[in-house]
Amino acid sequence: MSDPKRVHNFNPGPAALPLEVLQQAQAEMLDYKGTGMSVMEISHRSKEFEGIIQTAEADLRELLGIPSNYKILFLQGGASLQFAMLPMNLRAAGSADYIVTGTWSKTAFKEAQKLGTARAAANTEADGFKSLPAKLDLDPKAAYLHFTSNETIHGVEYFNEPTPPAGVPLVCDASSDFISRPIDVSKYAFIYAGAQKNAGPAGVVVVIVRDDMLERTPANLPVLLDYKALAASGSLHNTPPCWSIYITGLVFKWAKQLGGLSEIAKRNKAKADLVYKAIDESGGFYRGHANKEARSVMNIPFRLPSEELEETFAREAKSNDLIGLKGHRSVGGMRASLYNALDVKTAESLTQFMREFQKKNG
Ligand code: PMP
């Protein structure tokens, strides 16, 4: 069989998956481990699926170094449902603090305001969401402090977690930089991430929750919104997204085989450095959105001198098999998403194209 056509995929999510993972899924598609069925056709109560979900959990525990007093859940409803479940479970009658650094933390904050009290510990919107806040106005009695480690649309990333007041749990939406580098999980009480950027296909959200947070869940929540019940059933209260969990598990295995998160972090840094270098050496032809100290390693939004040139850039990039570079409508311009599955060569292809495009149009 000839090699399939694969493009350089800069999609922001759903996004590129490692070729090895897709190939393994393809090889196992019709007959998963001698069952004569695909993973989509077996029971979520079968020993095969039990093996899939338990291995996925064990591999993630190893990858991120997750301590034993944390549970791992595989949930549905996207990261967006977590925006609502979090305050429902963790806030009780109190108030929660949110650091607003871009579209996603702003959306999480708005959802939290619907059913109770939430306050902004900082909000960088007036500066166009280009930076991390210089200082935080923290409530020492907050039910938790929420931040978004990487703002997918504005390309602003936290490399060191904000420090909450003593006793205030730290909660993080890590959707777009999940497993992109090592973190110290013990600093967090709660981490959640939609899988469809670094970790797998759409349809599953990974939640890492410290055991004591589960004690906060009020008694009257519908069971599918109840972290305590979902944890007690091992994410198997009802039919889980079996296929998405399977692929996510293959991605965790792939990440381990690549050398784990320090190795992956090096690769990600090398890719981002290449693109930022092309921006910085362009003499202003390309303009990055985020301020230098807050620049995301995962998502790089940038502008060209005119919208017309941006259209041409997207069109010509596409005809060179560089796909998914059009930016989000709220920021405009271009955005290169450089998730784990992309290799350094893909970033090189982009920067080579950027330099040639500037030569022709600059
Ligand atoms: N948070 C972040 C940081 C995101 O990038 C996204 C999706 N782009 C979301 C939350 C929402 O995720 P979902 O579509 O899975 O609800």
Short mmCIF file of C-alpha atoms and ligand atoms in Angstrom, two decimals:
data_model
loop_
_atom_site.label_atom_id
_atom_site.label_comp_id
_atom_site.label_asym_id
_atom_site.label_seq_id
_atom_site.Cartn_x
_atom_site.Cartn_y
_atom_site.Cartn_z
CA MET A 1 0.00 0.00 0.00
CA SER A 2 1.34 3.44 -0.85
CA ASP A 3 1.84 5.96 1.96
CA PRO A 4 -1.33 7.95 2.67
CA LYS A 5 -1.27 11.67 2.01
CA ARG A 6 -0.68 13.50 5.30
CA VAL A 7 -0.60 17.30 5.49
CA HIS A 8 1.10 19.67 7.94
CA ASN A 9 -1.85 20.09 10.28
CA PHE A 10 -1.93 23.28 12.40
CA ASN A 11 -5.59 22.93 13.42
CA PRO A 12 -6.42 24.35 16.86
CA GLY A 13 -8.61 21.42 17.92
CA PRO A 14 -9.72 18.88 16.99
CA ALA A 15 -6.14 18.67 15.88
CA ALA A 16 -3.37 16.45 14.55
CA LEU A 17 -2.92 13.04 16.16
CA PRO A 18 0.36 11.11 16.08
CA LEU A 19 0.56 9.02 12.91
CA GLU A 20 1.67 5.98 14.96
CA VAL A 21 -1.53 6.22 17.01
CA LEU A 22 -3.72 6.38 13.92
CA GLN A 23 -1.87 3.44 12.41
CA GLN A 24 -2.30 1.35 15.53
CA ALA A 25 -6.01 2.20 15.65
CA GLN A 26 -6.24 1.24 12.00
CA ALA A 27 -4.48 -2.07 12.56
CA GLU A 28 -6.78 -2.88 15.50
CA MET A 29 -9.93 -1.50 13.91
CA LEU A 30 -11.62 -4.70 12.73
CA ASP A 31 -10.36 -7.09 15.37
CA TYR A 32 -9.37 -5.62 18.71
CA LYS A 33 -7.03 -8.10 20.39
CA GLY A 34 -8.69 -11.22 19.01
CA THR A 35 -12.26 -10.24 19.90
CA GLY A 36 -13.33 -10.09 16.27
CA MET A 37 -14.81 -6.66 17.02
CA SER A 38 -13.66 -3.06 16.97
CA VAL A 39 -13.41 -1.05 20.21
CA MET A 40 -16.59 0.72 19.05
CA GLU A 41 -18.46 -2.58 19.14
CA ILE A 42 -17.52 -4.00 22.53
CA SER A 43 -19.24 -3.49 25.87
CA HIS A 44 -17.93 -0.84 28.20
CA ARG A 45 -18.33 -3.51 30.90
CA SER A 46 -16.09 -6.01 29.04
CA LYS A 47 -12.67 -7.00 30.31
CA GLU A 48 -11.16 -5.55 27.11
CA PHE A 49 -12.57 -2.11 27.80
CA GLU A 50 -11.67 -2.38 31.46
CA GLY A 51 -8.11 -2.97 30.26
CA ILE A 52 -8.28 0.08 27.98
CA ILE A 53 -9.50 2.54 30.61
CA GLN A 54 -7.25 1.20 33.36
CA THR A 55 -4.16 1.31 31.14
CA ALA A 56 -5.02 4.84 30.02
CA GLU A 57 -5.27 5.92 33.64
CA ALA A 58 -2.05 4.18 34.68
CA ASP A 59 -0.12 5.68 31.75
CA LEU A 60 -1.39 9.19 32.49
CA ARG A 61 -0.52 8.76 36.17
CA GLU A 62 3.03 7.87 35.16
CA LEU A 63 3.34 10.59 32.50
CA LEU A 64 2.25 13.46 34.74
CA GLY A 65 3.43 11.96 38.03
CA ILE A 66 -0.04 12.07 39.54
CA PRO A 67 0.00 11.25 43.27
CA SER A 68 -2.22 8.46 44.63
CA ASN A 69 -4.58 10.87 46.42
CA TYR A 70 -5.91 12.10 43.06
CA LYS A 71 -8.59 10.44 40.91
CA ILE A 72 -8.57 10.49 37.12
CA LEU A 73 -11.94 10.76 35.39
CA PHE A 74 -12.88 10.49 31.73
CA LEU A 75 -16.02 12.61 31.22
CA GLN A 76 -18.22 13.96 28.45
CA GLY A 77 -19.67 17.38 27.65
CA GLY A 78 -16.39 19.00 26.65
CA ALA A 79 -14.30 21.34 28.75
CA SER A 80 -17.31 23.67 28.52
CA LEU A 81 -19.40 21.45 30.79
CA GLN A 82 -16.61 21.62 33.36
CA PHE A 83 -17.14 25.40 33.45
CA ALA A 84 -20.53 24.63 35.06
CA MET A 85 -19.75 21.43 36.99
CA LEU A 86 -16.82 22.99 38.82
CA PRO A 87 -18.77 25.65 40.71
CA MET A 88 -21.70 23.24 41.21
CA ASN A 89 -19.43 20.77 42.97
CA LEU A 90 -16.66 22.82 44.54
CA ARG A 91 -18.11 26.19 45.51
CA ALA A 92 -21.07 25.43 47.83
CA ALA A 93 -22.41 28.81 49.06
CA GLY A 94 -19.03 30.55 48.81
CA SER A 95 -17.35 32.65 46.15
CA ALA A 96 -14.76 31.51 43.60
CA ASP A 97 -11.90 33.55 42.11
CA TYR A 98 -11.12 33.54 38.38
CA ILE A 99 -8.05 34.88 36.58
CA VAL A 100 -9.30 36.12 33.22
CA THR A 101 -6.59 36.08 30.55
CA GLY A 102 -8.48 35.26 27.35
CA THR A 103 -11.68 33.96 25.78
CA TRP A 104 -11.68 30.64 27.62
CA SER A 105 -11.14 31.86 31.15
CA LYS A 106 -13.65 34.63 30.46
CA THR A 107 -16.20 31.99 29.40
CA ALA A 108 -15.46 29.86 32.47
CA PHE A 109 -15.90 32.96 34.66
CA LYS A 110 -19.25 33.83 33.06
CA GLU A 111 -20.56 30.31 33.57
CA ALA A 112 -19.51 30.41 37.22
CA GLN A 113 -21.38 33.70 37.69
CA LYS A 114 -24.65 32.10 36.63
CA LEU A 115 -25.33 29.90 39.63
CA GLY A 116 -23.51 31.75 42.38
CA THR A 117 -20.75 34.18 43.22
CA ALA A 118 -17.54 34.48 41.26
CA ARG A 119 -15.09 37.36 41.13
CA ALA A 120 -12.25 38.24 38.78
CA ALA A 121 -8.89 38.13 40.60
CA ALA A 122 -7.50 39.82 37.48
CA ASN A 123 -8.70 40.58 33.98
CA THR A 124 -6.36 41.47 31.12
CA GLU A 125 -9.09 42.12 28.55
CA ALA A 126 -8.51 45.89 28.50
CA ASP A 127 -5.00 45.15 27.15
CA GLY A 128 -6.41 42.82 24.49
CA PHE A 129 -5.53 39.59 26.36
CA LYS A 130 -1.86 39.87 25.43
CA SER A 131 -0.24 39.22 28.77
CA LEU A 132 -0.44 37.55 32.15
CA PRO A 133 -1.65 39.78 34.99
CA ALA A 134 1.12 41.58 36.88
CA LYS A 135 -0.74 41.16 40.14
CA LEU A 136 -3.74 39.36 41.52
CA ASP A 137 -6.48 40.58 43.81
CA LEU A 138 -7.07 37.35 45.71
CA ASP A 139 -9.88 36.45 48.07
CA PRO A 140 -8.31 34.51 50.97
CA LYS A 141 -11.67 32.82 51.55
CA ALA A 142 -12.34 31.83 47.92
CA ALA A 143 -13.75 28.33 47.33
CA TYR A 144 -11.01 27.95 44.71
CA LEU A 145 -8.80 29.94 42.34
CA HIS A 146 -9.36 29.12 38.66
CA PHE A 147 -6.92 29.86 35.84
CA THR A 148 -6.47 28.76 32.23
CA SER A 149 -2.91 27.58 31.73
CA ASN A 150 -2.99 28.22 28.00
CA GLU A 151 -5.40 30.53 26.21
CA THR A 152 -5.91 28.76 22.89
CA ILE A 153 -7.23 31.79 21.00
CA HIS A 154 -4.97 34.55 22.38
CA GLY A 155 -1.82 32.44 22.68
CA VAL A 156 -1.02 33.40 26.27
CA GLU A 157 0.42 30.67 28.49
CA TYR A 158 1.29 30.32 32.17
CA PHE A 159 4.62 28.55 32.70
CA ASN A 160 4.50 28.93 36.48
CA GLU A 161 1.21 28.42 38.23
CA PRO A 162 -0.31 31.39 40.06
CA THR A 163 -0.07 30.95 43.83
CA PRO A 164 -3.40 30.97 45.64
CA PRO A 165 -3.72 32.12 49.26
CA ALA A 166 -3.00 29.35 51.81
CA GLY A 167 -5.81 26.82 51.86
CA VAL A 168 -7.43 27.99 48.60
CA PRO A 169 -7.44 25.12 46.05
CA LEU A 170 -5.92 25.80 42.64
CA VAL A 171 -8.10 24.79 39.67
CA CYS A 172 -6.84 24.76 36.09
CA ASP A 173 -8.32 24.50 32.62
CA ALA A 174 -5.38 22.85 30.86
CA SER A 175 -7.26 21.96 27.68
CA SER A 176 -4.73 23.27 25.22
CA ASP A 177 -1.42 22.57 26.97
CA PHE A 178 -2.28 19.29 28.67
CA ILE A 179 0.67 16.85 28.71
CA SER A 180 2.75 19.35 26.69
CA ARG A 181 5.35 19.65 29.51
CA PRO A 182 5.88 18.39 33.05
CA ILE A 183 3.90 20.05 35.84
CA ASP A 184 3.83 19.53 39.59
CA VAL A 185 0.34 18.07 40.03
CA SER A 186 0.56 18.37 43.81
CA LYS A 187 0.19 22.17 43.45
CA TYR A 188 -3.28 21.67 41.98
CA ALA A 189 -6.57 20.53 43.48
CA PHE A 190 -8.28 20.09 40.14
CA ILE A 191 -7.15 19.97 36.49
CA TYR A 192 -9.38 19.45 33.47
CA ALA A 193 -8.66 19.21 29.77
CA GLY A 194 -10.70 18.51 26.66
CA ALA A 195 -8.70 15.80 24.91
CA GLN A 196 -9.04 17.11 21.37
CA LYS A 197 -5.82 19.16 21.26
CA ASN A 198 -2.87 17.31 22.74
CA ALA A 199 -4.39 14.13 24.05
CA GLY A 200 -6.85 12.57 21.65
CA PRO A 201 -10.06 13.00 19.70
CA ALA A 202 -13.08 15.10 20.70
CA GLY A 203 -15.63 13.51 23.00
CA VAL A 204 -13.69 13.03 26.21
CA VAL A 205 -12.49 15.39 28.94
CA VAL A 206 -9.77 14.28 31.32
CA VAL A 207 -10.24 15.39 34.92
CA ILE A 208 -7.62 15.03 37.64
CA VAL A 209 -9.14 15.71 41.04
CA ARG A 210 -7.67 15.60 44.54
CA ASP A 211 -9.66 13.31 46.82
CA ASP A 212 -10.64 15.99 49.35
CA MET A 213 -12.36 18.01 46.58
CA LEU A 214 -14.81 15.14 46.11
CA GLU A 215 -16.08 15.69 49.64
CA ARG A 216 -17.42 19.10 48.59
CA THR A 217 -20.02 17.74 46.17
CA PRO A 218 -23.50 18.61 47.45
CA ALA A 219 -25.95 15.74 47.90
CA ASN A 220 -28.59 16.85 45.43
CA LEU A 221 -26.70 17.05 42.12
CA PRO A 222 -27.86 15.05 39.10
CA VAL A 223 -25.56 12.06 38.97
CA LEU A 224 -23.85 12.96 35.67
CA LEU A 225 -22.86 16.33 37.14
CA ASP A 226 -21.64 14.81 40.42
CA TYR A 227 -17.85 14.32 40.59
CA LYS A 228 -18.11 12.15 43.69
CA ALA A 229 -20.51 9.71 42.03
CA LEU A 230 -18.56 9.74 38.75
CA ALA A 231 -15.34 9.00 40.62
CA ALA A 232 -16.99 6.23 42.65
CA SER A 233 -18.07 4.50 39.44
CA GLY A 234 -14.63 4.85 37.83
CA SER A 235 -16.12 7.03 35.03
CA LEU A 236 -18.46 4.13 34.23
CA HIS A 237 -21.76 5.30 35.69
CA ASN A 238 -23.18 5.18 32.18
CA THR A 239 -21.71 4.37 28.76
CA PRO A 240 -18.50 6.37 28.40
CA PRO A 241 -17.05 7.60 25.08
CA CYS A 242 -15.24 4.28 24.61
CA TRP A 243 -13.52 5.06 21.32
CA SER A 244 -12.27 8.48 22.45
CA ILE A 245 -10.88 6.96 25.66
CA TYR A 246 -9.17 4.22 23.64
CA ILE A 247 -7.43 6.71 21.31
CA THR A 248 -6.53 8.98 24.23
CA GLY A 249 -4.94 5.96 25.91
CA LEU A 250 -2.90 5.28 22.77
CA VAL A 251 -1.73 8.92 22.80
CA PHE A 252 -0.58 8.56 26.45
CA LYS A 253 1.36 5.43 25.49
CA TRP A 254 2.88 7.23 22.50
CA ALA A 255 3.92 10.15 24.72
CA LYS A 256 5.64 7.75 27.11
CA GLN A 257 7.44 6.05 24.27
CA LEU A 258 8.63 9.39 22.95
CA GLY A 259 10.48 9.83 26.23
CA GLY A 260 7.83 11.35 28.48
CA LEU A 261 6.96 14.96 29.14
CA SER A 262 10.47 16.44 29.49
CA GLU A 263 11.29 15.14 26.04
CA ILE A 264 7.97 16.37 24.67
CA ALA A 265 8.50 19.78 26.27
CA LYS A 266 11.89 20.09 24.51
CA ARG A 267 10.33 19.24 21.18
CA ASN A 268 7.49 21.70 21.73
CA LYS A 269 9.89 24.48 22.73
CA ALA A 270 12.02 23.85 19.63
CA LYS A 271 8.96 24.15 17.37
CA ALA A 272 7.67 27.33 19.02
CA ASP A 273 11.16 28.91 18.99
CA LEU A 274 11.35 28.39 15.23
CA VAL A 275 8.03 30.15 14.60
CA TYR A 276 8.67 33.02 17.04
CA LYS A 277 12.10 33.50 15.45
CA ALA A 278 10.48 33.81 12.02
CA ILE A 279 8.08 36.40 13.46
CA ASP A 280 10.80 38.36 15.30
CA GLU A 281 13.17 38.39 12.32
CA SER A 282 10.50 39.57 9.90
CA GLY A 283 11.06 43.27 10.70
CA GLY A 284 7.39 43.72 11.62
CA PHE A 285 5.92 41.94 8.59
CA TYR A 286 4.61 39.28 10.97
CA ARG A 287 3.33 40.54 14.32
CA GLY A 288 2.70 38.12 17.19
CA HIS A 289 -0.36 38.78 19.35
CA ALA A 290 0.98 37.98 22.82
CA ASN A 291 3.67 39.92 24.67
CA LYS A 292 6.99 38.08 24.66
CA GLU A 293 6.99 36.93 28.28
CA ALA A 294 3.53 35.35 27.94
CA ARG A 295 4.00 33.70 24.56
CA SER A 296 2.36 30.31 24.28
CA VAL A 297 4.37 27.31 23.16
CA MET A 298 1.18 25.70 21.86
CA ASN A 299 -0.78 28.35 19.92
CA ILE A 300 0.85 31.22 18.08
CA PRO A 301 -1.55 33.86 16.76
CA PHE A 302 0.03 36.41 14.42
CA ARG A 303 -0.99 39.13 11.99
CA LEU A 304 0.26 40.24 8.60
CA PRO A 305 0.29 43.84 7.31
CA SER A 306 -3.25 43.57 5.83
CA GLU A 307 -6.29 41.33 5.84
CA GLU A 308 -5.83 40.86 2.13
CA LEU A 309 -2.34 39.47 2.67
CA GLU A 310 -3.70 37.25 5.43
CA GLU A 311 -6.22 35.77 3.00
CA THR A 312 -3.49 35.15 0.44
CA PHE A 313 -1.23 33.65 3.12
CA ALA A 314 -3.93 31.19 4.21
CA ARG A 315 -4.73 30.24 0.61
CA GLU A 316 -1.12 29.73 -0.48
CA ALA A 317 -0.25 27.90 2.72
CA LYS A 318 -3.09 25.51 2.06
CA SER A 319 -1.91 24.80 -1.46
CA ASN A 320 1.47 23.94 0.14
CA ASP A 321 -0.24 21.41 2.45
CA LEU A 322 0.05 23.74 5.47
CA ILE A 323 -3.46 23.42 6.88
CA GLY A 324 -5.47 25.08 9.66
CA LEU A 325 -3.56 28.37 9.91
CA LYS A 326 -6.47 30.78 9.80
CA GLY A 327 -6.80 32.53 13.15
CA HIS A 328 -9.86 32.71 15.37
CA ARG A 329 -12.32 35.38 14.18
CA SER A 330 -12.01 37.30 17.48
CA VAL A 331 -8.26 37.91 17.04
CA GLY A 332 -8.08 37.71 13.25
CA GLY A 333 -5.00 36.91 11.21
CA MET A 334 -3.27 33.57 11.48
CA ARG A 335 -2.70 31.07 14.23
CA ALA A 336 -0.25 28.17 14.26
CA SER A 337 -1.19 25.46 16.74
CA LEU A 338 1.85 23.32 17.48
CA TYR A 339 0.48 20.50 19.61
CA ASN A 340 2.47 17.44 20.69
CA ALA A 341 1.74 15.40 17.57
CA LEU A 342 3.49 17.90 15.27
CA ASP A 343 7.17 17.27 14.69
CA VAL A 344 9.94 19.81 14.31
CA LYS A 345 9.98 19.33 10.54
CA THR A 346 6.40 20.58 10.36
CA ALA A 347 7.38 23.79 12.16
CA GLU A 348 10.34 24.13 9.76
CA SER A 349 8.03 23.79 6.77
CA LEU A 350 5.90 26.60 8.15
CA THR A 351 8.81 28.95 8.83
CA GLN A 352 10.29 28.28 5.41
CA PHE A 353 6.93 29.14 3.87
CA MET A 354 6.67 32.29 6.03
CA ARG A 355 10.09 33.53 4.86
CA GLU A 356 9.33 32.86 1.22
CA PHE A 357 5.93 34.49 1.49
CA GLN A 358 7.51 37.61 3.02
CA LYS A 359 10.13 37.76 0.26
CA LYS A 360 7.39 37.75 -2.38
CA ASN A 361 5.00 40.11 -0.59
CA GLY A 362 7.09 42.12 1.88
N1 PMP B 1 -10.90 25.70 27.33
C1 PMP B 1 -9.93 25.88 26.42
C2 PMP B 1 -8.60 26.39 26.87
C3 PMP B 1 -10.17 25.59 25.08
O1 PMP B 1 -9.21 25.78 24.16
C4 PMP B 1 -11.44 25.08 24.69
C5 PMP B 1 -11.77 24.70 23.25
N2 PMP B 1 -11.09 25.30 22.27
C6 PMP B 1 -12.43 24.94 25.66
C7 PMP B 1 -12.10 25.22 26.97
C8 PMP B 1 -13.79 24.41 25.32
O2 PMP B 1 -13.68 23.08 25.05
P1 PMP B 1 -14.86 22.16 24.53
O3 PMP B 1 -15.10 22.53 23.12
O4 PMP B 1 -14.30 20.78 24.71
O5 PMP B 1 -16.04 22.42 25.39
#
